XYZ file of C-alpha atoms in Angstrom:
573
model
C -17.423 -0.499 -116.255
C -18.800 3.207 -117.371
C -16.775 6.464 -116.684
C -19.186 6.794 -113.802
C -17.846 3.932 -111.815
C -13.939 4.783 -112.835
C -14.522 7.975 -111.281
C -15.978 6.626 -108.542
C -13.468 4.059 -107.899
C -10.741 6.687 -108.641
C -12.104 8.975 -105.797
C -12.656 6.106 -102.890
C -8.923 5.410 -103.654
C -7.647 8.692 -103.078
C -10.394 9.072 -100.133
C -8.498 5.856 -98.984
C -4.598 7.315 -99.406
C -5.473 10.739 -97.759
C -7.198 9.080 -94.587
C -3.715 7.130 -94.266
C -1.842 10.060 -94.705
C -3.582 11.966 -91.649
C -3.507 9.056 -89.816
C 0.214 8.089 -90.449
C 1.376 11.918 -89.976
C -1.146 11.669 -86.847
C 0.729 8.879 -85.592
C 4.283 9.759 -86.657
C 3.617 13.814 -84.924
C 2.936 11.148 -81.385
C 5.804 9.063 -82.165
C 8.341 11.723 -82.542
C 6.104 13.796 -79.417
C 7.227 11.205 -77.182
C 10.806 10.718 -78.724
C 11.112 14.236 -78.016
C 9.757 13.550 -73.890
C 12.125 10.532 -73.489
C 15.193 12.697 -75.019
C 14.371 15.252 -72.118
C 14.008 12.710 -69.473
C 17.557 11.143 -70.882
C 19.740 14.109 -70.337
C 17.622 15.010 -67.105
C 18.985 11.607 -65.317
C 22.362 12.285 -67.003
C 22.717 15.411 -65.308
C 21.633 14.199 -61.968
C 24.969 14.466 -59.458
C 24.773 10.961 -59.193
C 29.184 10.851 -60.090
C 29.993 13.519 -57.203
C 27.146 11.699 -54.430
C 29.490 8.941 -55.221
C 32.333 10.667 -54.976
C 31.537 12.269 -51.584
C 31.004 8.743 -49.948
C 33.886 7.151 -51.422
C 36.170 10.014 -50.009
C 34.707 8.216 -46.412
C 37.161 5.700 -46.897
C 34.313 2.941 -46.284
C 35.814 -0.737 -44.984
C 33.702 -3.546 -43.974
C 29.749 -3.865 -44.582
C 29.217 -0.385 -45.101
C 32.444 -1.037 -48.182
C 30.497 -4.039 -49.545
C 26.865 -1.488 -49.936
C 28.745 1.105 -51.229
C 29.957 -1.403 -54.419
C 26.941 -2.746 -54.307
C 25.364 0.774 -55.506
C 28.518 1.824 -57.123
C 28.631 -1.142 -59.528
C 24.570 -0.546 -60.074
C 25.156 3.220 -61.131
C 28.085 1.890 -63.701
C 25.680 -0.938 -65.467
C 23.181 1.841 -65.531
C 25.175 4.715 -67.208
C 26.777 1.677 -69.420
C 25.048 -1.088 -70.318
C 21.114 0.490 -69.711
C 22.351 3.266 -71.353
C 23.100 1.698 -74.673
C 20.191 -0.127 -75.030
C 18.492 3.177 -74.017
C 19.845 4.621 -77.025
C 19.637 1.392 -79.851
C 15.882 1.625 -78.989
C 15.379 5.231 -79.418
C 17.400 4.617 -83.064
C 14.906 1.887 -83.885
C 12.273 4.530 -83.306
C 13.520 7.298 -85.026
C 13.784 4.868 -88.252
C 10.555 3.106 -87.986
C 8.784 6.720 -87.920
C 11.186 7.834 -91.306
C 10.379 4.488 -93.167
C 6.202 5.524 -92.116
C 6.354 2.129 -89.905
C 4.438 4.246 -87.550
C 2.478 1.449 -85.486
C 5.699 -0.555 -85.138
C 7.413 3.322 -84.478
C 4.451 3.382 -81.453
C 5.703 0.219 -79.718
C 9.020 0.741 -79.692
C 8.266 4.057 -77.998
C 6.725 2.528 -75.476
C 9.375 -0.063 -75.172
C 11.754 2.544 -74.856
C 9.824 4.672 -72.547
C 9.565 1.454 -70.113
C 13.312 1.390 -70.260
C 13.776 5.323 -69.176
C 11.545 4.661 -66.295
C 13.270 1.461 -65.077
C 16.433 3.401 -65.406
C 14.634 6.273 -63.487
C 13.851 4.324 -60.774
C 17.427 2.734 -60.258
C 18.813 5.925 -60.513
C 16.892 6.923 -57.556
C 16.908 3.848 -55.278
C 21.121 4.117 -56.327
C 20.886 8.419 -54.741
C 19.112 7.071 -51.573
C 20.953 4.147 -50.882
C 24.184 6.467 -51.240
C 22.175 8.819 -48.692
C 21.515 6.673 -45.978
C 25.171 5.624 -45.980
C 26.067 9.520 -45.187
C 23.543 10.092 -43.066
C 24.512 7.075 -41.177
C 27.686 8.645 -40.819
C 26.184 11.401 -39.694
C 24.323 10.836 -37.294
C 27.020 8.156 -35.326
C 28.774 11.805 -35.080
C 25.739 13.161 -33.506
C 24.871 10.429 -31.593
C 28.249 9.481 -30.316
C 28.851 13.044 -29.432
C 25.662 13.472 -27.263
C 26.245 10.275 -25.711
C 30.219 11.250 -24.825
C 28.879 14.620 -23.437
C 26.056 12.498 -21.288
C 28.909 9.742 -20.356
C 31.516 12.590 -19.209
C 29.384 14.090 -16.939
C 28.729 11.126 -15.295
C 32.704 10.304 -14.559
C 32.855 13.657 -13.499
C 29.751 13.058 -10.876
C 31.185 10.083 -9.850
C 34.507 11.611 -9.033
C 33.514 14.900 -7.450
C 30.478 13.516 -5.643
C 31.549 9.800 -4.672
C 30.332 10.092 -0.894
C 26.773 10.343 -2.715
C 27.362 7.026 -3.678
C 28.662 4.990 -1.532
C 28.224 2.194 -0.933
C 27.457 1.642 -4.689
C 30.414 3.897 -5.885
C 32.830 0.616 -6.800
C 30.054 -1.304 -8.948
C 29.069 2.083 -10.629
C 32.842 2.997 -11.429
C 32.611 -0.499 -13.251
C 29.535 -0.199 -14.814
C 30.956 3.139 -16.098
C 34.308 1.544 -17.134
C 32.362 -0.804 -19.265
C 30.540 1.823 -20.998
C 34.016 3.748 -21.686
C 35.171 0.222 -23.613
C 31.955 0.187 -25.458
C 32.600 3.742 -26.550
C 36.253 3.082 -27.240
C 35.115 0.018 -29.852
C 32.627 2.720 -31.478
C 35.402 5.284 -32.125
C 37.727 2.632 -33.172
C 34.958 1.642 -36.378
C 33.417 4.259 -37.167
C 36.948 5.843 -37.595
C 38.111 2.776 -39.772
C 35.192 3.551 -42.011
C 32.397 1.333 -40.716
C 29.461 3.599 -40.010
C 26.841 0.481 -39.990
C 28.893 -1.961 -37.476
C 29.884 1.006 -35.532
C 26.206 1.882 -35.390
C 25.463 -1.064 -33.608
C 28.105 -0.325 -31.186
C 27.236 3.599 -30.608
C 23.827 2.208 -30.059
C 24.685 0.000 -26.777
C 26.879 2.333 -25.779
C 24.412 5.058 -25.962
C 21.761 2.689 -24.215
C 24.145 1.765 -21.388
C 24.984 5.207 -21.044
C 21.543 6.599 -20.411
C 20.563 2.970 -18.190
C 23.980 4.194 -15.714
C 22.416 7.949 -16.221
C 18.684 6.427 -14.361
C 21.109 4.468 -11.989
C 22.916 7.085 -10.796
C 19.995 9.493 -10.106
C 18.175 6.829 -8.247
C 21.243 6.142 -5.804
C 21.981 9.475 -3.600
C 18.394 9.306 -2.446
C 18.564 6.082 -1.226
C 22.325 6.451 0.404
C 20.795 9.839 2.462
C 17.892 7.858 3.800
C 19.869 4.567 4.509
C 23.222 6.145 6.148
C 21.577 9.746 7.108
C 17.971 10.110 7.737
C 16.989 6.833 9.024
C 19.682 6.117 11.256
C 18.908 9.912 12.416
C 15.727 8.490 12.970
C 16.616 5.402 14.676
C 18.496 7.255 17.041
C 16.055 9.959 17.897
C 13.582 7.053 18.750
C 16.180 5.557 20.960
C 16.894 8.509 22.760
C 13.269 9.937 22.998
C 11.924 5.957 24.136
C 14.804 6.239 27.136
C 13.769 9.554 28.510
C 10.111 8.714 28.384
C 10.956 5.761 30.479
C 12.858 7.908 32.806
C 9.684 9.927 32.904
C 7.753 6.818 33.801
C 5.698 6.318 30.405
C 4.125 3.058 30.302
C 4.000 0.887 26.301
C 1.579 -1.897 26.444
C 3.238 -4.727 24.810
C 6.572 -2.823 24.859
C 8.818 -4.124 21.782
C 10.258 -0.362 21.210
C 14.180 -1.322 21.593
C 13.395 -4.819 19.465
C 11.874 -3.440 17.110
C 14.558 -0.501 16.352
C 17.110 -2.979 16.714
C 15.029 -5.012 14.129
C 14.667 -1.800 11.678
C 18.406 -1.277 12.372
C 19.023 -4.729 10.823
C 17.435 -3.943 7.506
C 18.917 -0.530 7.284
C 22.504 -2.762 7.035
C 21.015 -5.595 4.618
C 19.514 -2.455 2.246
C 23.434 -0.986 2.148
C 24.888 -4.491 1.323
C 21.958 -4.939 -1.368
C 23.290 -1.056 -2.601
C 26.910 -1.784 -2.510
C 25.244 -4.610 -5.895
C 23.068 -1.863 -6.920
C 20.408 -3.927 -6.577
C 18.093 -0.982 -6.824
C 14.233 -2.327 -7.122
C 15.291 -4.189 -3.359
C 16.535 -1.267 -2.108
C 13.978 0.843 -2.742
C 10.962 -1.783 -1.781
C 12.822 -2.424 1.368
C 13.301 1.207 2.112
C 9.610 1.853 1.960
C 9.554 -0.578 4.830
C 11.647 0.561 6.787
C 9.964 4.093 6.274
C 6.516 2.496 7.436
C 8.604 0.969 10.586
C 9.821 4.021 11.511
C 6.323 6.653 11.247
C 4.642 3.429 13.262
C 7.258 3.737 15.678
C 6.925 7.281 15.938
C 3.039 6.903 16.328
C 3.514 4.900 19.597
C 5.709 7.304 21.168
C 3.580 9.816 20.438
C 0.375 8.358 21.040
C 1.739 8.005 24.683
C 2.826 10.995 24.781
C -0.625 12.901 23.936
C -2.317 10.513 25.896
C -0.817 11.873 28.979
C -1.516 15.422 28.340
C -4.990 14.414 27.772
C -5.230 11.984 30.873
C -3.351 15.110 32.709
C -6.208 17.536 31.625
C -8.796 15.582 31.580
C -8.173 13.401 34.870
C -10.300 16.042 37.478
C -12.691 16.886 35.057
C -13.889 13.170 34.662
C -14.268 12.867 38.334
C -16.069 15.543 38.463
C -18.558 14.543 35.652
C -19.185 11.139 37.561
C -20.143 12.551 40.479
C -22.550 15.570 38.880
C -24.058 12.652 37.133
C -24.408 10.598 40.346
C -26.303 13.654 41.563
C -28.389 14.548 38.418
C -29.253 10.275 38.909
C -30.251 10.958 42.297
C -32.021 14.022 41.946
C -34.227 12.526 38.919
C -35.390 9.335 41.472
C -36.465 11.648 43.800
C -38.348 13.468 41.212
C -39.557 10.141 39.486
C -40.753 8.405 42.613
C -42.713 12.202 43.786
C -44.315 12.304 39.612
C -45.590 8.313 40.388
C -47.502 9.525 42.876
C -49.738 11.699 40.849
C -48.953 10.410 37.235
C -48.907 6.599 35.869
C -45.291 6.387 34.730
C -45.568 4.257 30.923
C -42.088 4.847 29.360
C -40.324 2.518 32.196
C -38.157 6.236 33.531
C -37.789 4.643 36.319
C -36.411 1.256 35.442
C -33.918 3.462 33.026
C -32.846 5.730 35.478
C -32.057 2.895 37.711
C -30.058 1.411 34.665
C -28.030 4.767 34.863
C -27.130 4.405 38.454
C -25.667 1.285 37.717
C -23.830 2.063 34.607
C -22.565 5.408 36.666
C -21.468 3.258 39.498
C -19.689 0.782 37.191
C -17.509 3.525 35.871
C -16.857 5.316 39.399
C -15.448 1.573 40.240
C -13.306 1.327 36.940
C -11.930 4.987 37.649
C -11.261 4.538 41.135
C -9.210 1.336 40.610
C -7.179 3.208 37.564
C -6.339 6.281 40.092
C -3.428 4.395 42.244
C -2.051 2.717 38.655
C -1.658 6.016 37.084
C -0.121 7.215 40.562
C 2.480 4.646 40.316
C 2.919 4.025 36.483
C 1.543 1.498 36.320
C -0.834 1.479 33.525
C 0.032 3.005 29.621
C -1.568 6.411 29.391
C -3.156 5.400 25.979
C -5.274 2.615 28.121
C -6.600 5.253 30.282
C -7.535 7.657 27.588
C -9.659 5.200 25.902
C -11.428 4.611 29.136
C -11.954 7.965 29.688
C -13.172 8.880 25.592
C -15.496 5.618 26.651
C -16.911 7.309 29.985
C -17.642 10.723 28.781
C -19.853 9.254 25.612
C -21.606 6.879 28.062
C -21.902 9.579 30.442
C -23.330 12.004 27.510
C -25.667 9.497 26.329
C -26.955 9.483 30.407
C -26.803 13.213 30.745
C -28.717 13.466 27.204
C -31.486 10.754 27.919
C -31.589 11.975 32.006
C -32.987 15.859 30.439
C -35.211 13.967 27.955
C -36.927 12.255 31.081
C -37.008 15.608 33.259
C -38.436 16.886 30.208
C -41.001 14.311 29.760
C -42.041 14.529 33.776
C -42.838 18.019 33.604
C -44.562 18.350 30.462
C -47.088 15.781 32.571
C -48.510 18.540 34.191
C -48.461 20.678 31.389
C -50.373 18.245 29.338
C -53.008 17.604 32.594
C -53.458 21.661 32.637
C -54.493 21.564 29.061
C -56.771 18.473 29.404
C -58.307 20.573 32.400
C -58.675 23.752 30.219
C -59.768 21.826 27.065
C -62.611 19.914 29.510
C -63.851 22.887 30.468
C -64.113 24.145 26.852
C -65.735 21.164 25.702
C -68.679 20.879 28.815
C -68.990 24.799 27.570
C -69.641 23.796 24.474
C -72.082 21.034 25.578
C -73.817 24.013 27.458
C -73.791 26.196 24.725
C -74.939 23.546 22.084
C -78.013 22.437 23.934
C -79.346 25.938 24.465
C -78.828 26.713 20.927
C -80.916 23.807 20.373
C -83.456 24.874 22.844
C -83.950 28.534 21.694
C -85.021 26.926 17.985
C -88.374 25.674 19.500
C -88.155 22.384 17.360
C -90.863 20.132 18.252
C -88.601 17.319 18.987
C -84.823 15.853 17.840
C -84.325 12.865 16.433
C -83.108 9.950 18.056
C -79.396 9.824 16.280
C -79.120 13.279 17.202
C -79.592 12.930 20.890
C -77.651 9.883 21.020
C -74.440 11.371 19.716
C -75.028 14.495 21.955
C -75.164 12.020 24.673
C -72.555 9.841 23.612
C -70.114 13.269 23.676
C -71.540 13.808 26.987
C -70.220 11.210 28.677
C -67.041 10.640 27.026
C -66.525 14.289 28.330
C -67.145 12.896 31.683
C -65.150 10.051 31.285
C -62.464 12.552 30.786
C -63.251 14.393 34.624
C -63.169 11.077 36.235
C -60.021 10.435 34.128
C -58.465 13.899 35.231
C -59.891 13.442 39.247
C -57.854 10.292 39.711
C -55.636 10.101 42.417
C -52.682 8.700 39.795
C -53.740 10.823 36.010
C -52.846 7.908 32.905
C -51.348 10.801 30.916
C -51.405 8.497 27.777
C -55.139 7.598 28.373
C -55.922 11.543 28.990
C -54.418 11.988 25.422
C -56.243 9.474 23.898
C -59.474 10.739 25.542
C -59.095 14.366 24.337
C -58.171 13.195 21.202
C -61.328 11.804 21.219
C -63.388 14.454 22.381
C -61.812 17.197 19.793
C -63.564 14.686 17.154
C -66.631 14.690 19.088
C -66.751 18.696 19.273
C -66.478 19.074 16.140
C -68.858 16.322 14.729
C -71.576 17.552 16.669
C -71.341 21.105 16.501
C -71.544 19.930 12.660
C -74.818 17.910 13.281
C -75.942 20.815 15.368
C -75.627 23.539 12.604
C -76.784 21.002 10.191
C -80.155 20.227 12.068
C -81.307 23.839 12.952
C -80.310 24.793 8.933
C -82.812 22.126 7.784
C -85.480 22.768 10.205
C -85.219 26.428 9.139
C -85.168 26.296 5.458
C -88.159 23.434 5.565
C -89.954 26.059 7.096
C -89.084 28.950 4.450
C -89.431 26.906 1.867
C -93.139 25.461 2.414
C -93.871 29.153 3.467
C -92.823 29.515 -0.038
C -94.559 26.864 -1.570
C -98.060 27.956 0.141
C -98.825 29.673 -3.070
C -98.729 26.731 -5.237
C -100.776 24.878 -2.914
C -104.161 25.325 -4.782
C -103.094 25.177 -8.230
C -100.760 22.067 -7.993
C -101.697 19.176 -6.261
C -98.648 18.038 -5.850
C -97.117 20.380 -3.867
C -100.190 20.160 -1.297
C -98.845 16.602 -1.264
C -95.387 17.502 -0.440
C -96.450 20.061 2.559
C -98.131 17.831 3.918
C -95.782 14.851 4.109
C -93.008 17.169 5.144
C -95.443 18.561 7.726
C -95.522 15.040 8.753
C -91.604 14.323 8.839
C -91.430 17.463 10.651
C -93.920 17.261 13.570
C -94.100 14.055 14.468
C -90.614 12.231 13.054
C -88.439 14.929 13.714
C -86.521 14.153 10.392
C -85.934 18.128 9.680
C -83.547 16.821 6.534
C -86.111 14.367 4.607
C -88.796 17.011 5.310
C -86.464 19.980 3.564
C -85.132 17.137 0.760
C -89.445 16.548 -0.024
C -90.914 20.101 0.254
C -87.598 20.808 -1.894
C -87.396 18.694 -4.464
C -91.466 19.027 -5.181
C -91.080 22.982 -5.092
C -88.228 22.674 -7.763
C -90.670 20.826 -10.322
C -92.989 23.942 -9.688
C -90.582 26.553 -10.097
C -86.981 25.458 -11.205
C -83.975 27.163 -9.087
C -86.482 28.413 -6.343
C -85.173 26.061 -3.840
C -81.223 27.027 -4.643
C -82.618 31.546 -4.388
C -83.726 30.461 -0.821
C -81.201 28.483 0.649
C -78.901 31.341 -0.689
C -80.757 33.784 0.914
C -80.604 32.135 4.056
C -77.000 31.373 4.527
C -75.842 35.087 2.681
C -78.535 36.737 5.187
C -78.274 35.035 8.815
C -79.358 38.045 10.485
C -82.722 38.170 8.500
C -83.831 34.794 9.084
């Protein structure tokens, strides 16, 4: 080998030594870096008050199950600060020589090894502080807890002392309801003072529940002994006593059951007390709901009778009185009825109704009359005549209302014949008045669909006379026919208009179209086949729609100048 590759070899080798010199001091700086952390943490759990914690619960004086945790976390906190501890410290030894003999990758596990340990030992410590917690604070709070529930439990001997007519019936069964929450109470004290927080716990928490369940009880009772031994028997007896007078004042019950029935509400006013001498609560209260509902529908009879006779009272002239105005109205409209049919067809059946009324008027004169001696001698409930009479007045309304509908209709018969009258007269007017128009045009002749409407609209206005001349007038009919004769006034005042207009511009226009007669043929053609239409066929519209349309051909927009001209200027053509 040459000097070259001695030197060579001698430098890789040192390159070698110094890379495992950084890397060992590398490793060894982390290795005694986290030696230094688990030192820290070591003392940290050291000084946690773990000693007085255990101190303060063991000065409790624990017995029992609570005695038996306490070990339990006692004996874990000794093998920790023992046992744990050692081996704690043999592995942070190992570590410290392993780093000063350069082991530093063995140095690295063992810190981790030992850094497990730390943090198992960590986590006992702090299961060991919470466990000892929850033992004080169980202690604690049975202090609390028992004291809010004594507080609670002594107010409720004191109500049941000071306020024991408020509970009767139920007083005796509530007394021992309450006695058996005092023995619960009396068990608690006696271990929770012998240094048994847990068991006692157990205890407290009956106590505390039968406590508050006697609390509910006793707020639910006093209502229901004031409406079982005050108000309802108050009630019961108010019922009696009103039902006996109203007799005496001769009211009439249908069905009458009053005195059963309270005796029958009376009954289960007794079973509810019995039920709340057992406190059987949820029965009591259902049942009194019952006999709440028995009492208002009680009341509700009574008093139904008793508005029913003011109403009878008030109302007993004034129905008389509307039978017999309706008896005359009835009468009145016959008259009035049978003097219309003989002038005016009668369609609607107003008489057959209005003899319908009588009847139904009659009927409830009868029922009336034979109710007058029963209310005389008491015979009949006043409830049962105020439902007849609520019945009469809307049958008699529904008369009175449909009587004034047929006056109504009878006299707007005449009204509607005027009109008729007045319109017939318009439309033979405008007959009169159509034909002379006609006339004063000088037309050589109308055509035939012309004259047949204008005589079709004659007659139908005639039909209409004889209609309105008739000894008895069809009113319906007379409608129908002016109907029809307000279409026919206006259709042929249309045609009319329409038939001078054209005969009037097919004059202008072939006046017009005289100038083109020389130079284009066809418009001498077109005169003279309008001249034709127009003399001797009277059909004034083809004759315009030929002269027209030729003239247009000529001389575009001519025809549309003159028919403007001659509807914008009526008074110059």
């Amino acid at each position: 080998m040459g000097s070259n590759g001695v030197v060579g070899l001698v430098v890789v080798i040192l390159f070698v030594v110094a890379a495992f010199y950084i890397v060992g001091y590398y490793i060894r700086k982390k290795n005694q870096e986290a030696l230094n952390g688990i030192e820290k943490r070591k003392e940290e759990l050291f000084d946690l008050p773990v000693i007085e914690e255990i101190d303060e619960v063991k000065k409790m004086h624990l017995v029992g199950q609570s005695q038996n945790t306490f070990r339990e976390w006692n004996q874990k906190w000794a093998d920790l600060s023992t046992t744990s501890f050692a081996e704690l410290e043999s592995q942070i030894f190992e570590v410290e020589s392993l780093n000063e003999s350069l082991k530093f990758f063995k140095g690295k596990a063992a810190t981790a090894e030992a850094d497990a340990t730390l943090t198992g030992m960590e986590e006992q410590a702090q299961a060991i502080r919470k466990g000892l917690k929850e033992l004080r604070e169980t202690e604690e709070r049975n202090s609390l807890a028992v004291q809010k529930a004594l507080d609670v439990f002594e107010e409720l001997k004191v109500e049941l002392k000071e306020q024991a007519e408020s509970f009767e019936p139920a007083q005796a069964e509530l007394q021992k309801q309450a006695k058996q929450v005092e023995d619960e109470f009396t068990k608690f004290v006696m271990l929770n003072t012998s240094g048994d927080p847990i068991e006692a716990r157990e205890v407290l928490e009956k106590a505390e529940s039968d406590t508050y369940a006697l609390e509910t009880t006793m707020k639910r009772v006093p209502p229901l002994v004031q409406e079982l031994k005050k108000r309802f028997p108050d009630q019961l007896q108010e019922l009696q006593a009103g039902y006996k007078k109203m007799i005496e004042e001769k009211y009439v019950f249908p069905e009458d059951q009053i005195l059963t029935d309270i005796e029958r509400v009376n009954r289960k006013v007794e079973g509810s007390l019995a039920d709340l001498t057992k406190v059987e609560l949820d029965t009591v209260e259902s049942t009194t709901k019952d006999i709440a509902t028995d009492i208002d529908g009680l009341y509700t009879v009574m008093e139904k009778e008793y508005d029913a006779r003011k109403y009878v009272e008030r109302n007993r002239k004034i129905l008389s009185d509307y039978i017999n105005h309706s008896t005359r109205n009835n009468r009145q409209l016959l008259i009035e009825l049978d003097h219309t049919a003989q002038s005016y067809a009668l369609n609607h059946n107003e008489l057959g109704q209005t003899r319908t009324f009588q009847t139904e008027i009659e009927e409830l004169f009868r029922r009336n009359e034979l109710l007058e001696p029963k209310i005389e001698k008491h015979e009949v409930a006043y409830s049962e005549v105020q439902s007849f009479y609520k019945d009469a007045y809307q049958v008699l309304d529904e008369i009175e209302n449909q009587q004034v509908a047929i006056d109504e209709a009878i006299h707007e018969l005449r009204k509607v014949e005027k009109e008729a009258q007045e319109k017939m007269d318009h439309y033979e007017f405008t007959l009169r008045n159509l034909k002379r128009y006609v006339e004063k045009q000088r037309l050589p002749g109308l055509p035939g669909e012309y004259l047949e409407y204008f005589f079709l609209a004659t007659d139908r206005v005639e039909e209409l006379s004889k209609a309105l001349n008739k000894i008895r007038i069809d009113i319906d009919d007379i409608n129908k026919m002016v109907s029809v004769c307000d279409e026919d006034m206006v259709q042929l005042t249309d045609r009319t208009h329409d038939l001078v207009d054209a005969a009037a511009l097919t004059e202008q226009i072939m006046q017009y179209a005289n100038r083109y007669r020389h130079t284009h043929p066809e418009i001498k053609a077109a005169i003279d086949h309008s001249l034709d239409l127009f003399n001797q066929e009277y059909r004034y519209q083809d004759a315009l729609d030929e002269i027209g349309t030729a003239l247009e051909r000529v001389e575009p927009g001519a025809f549309k100048r003159i028919e403007d001209f001659y509807f914008n200027h009526p008074d110059l053509v």
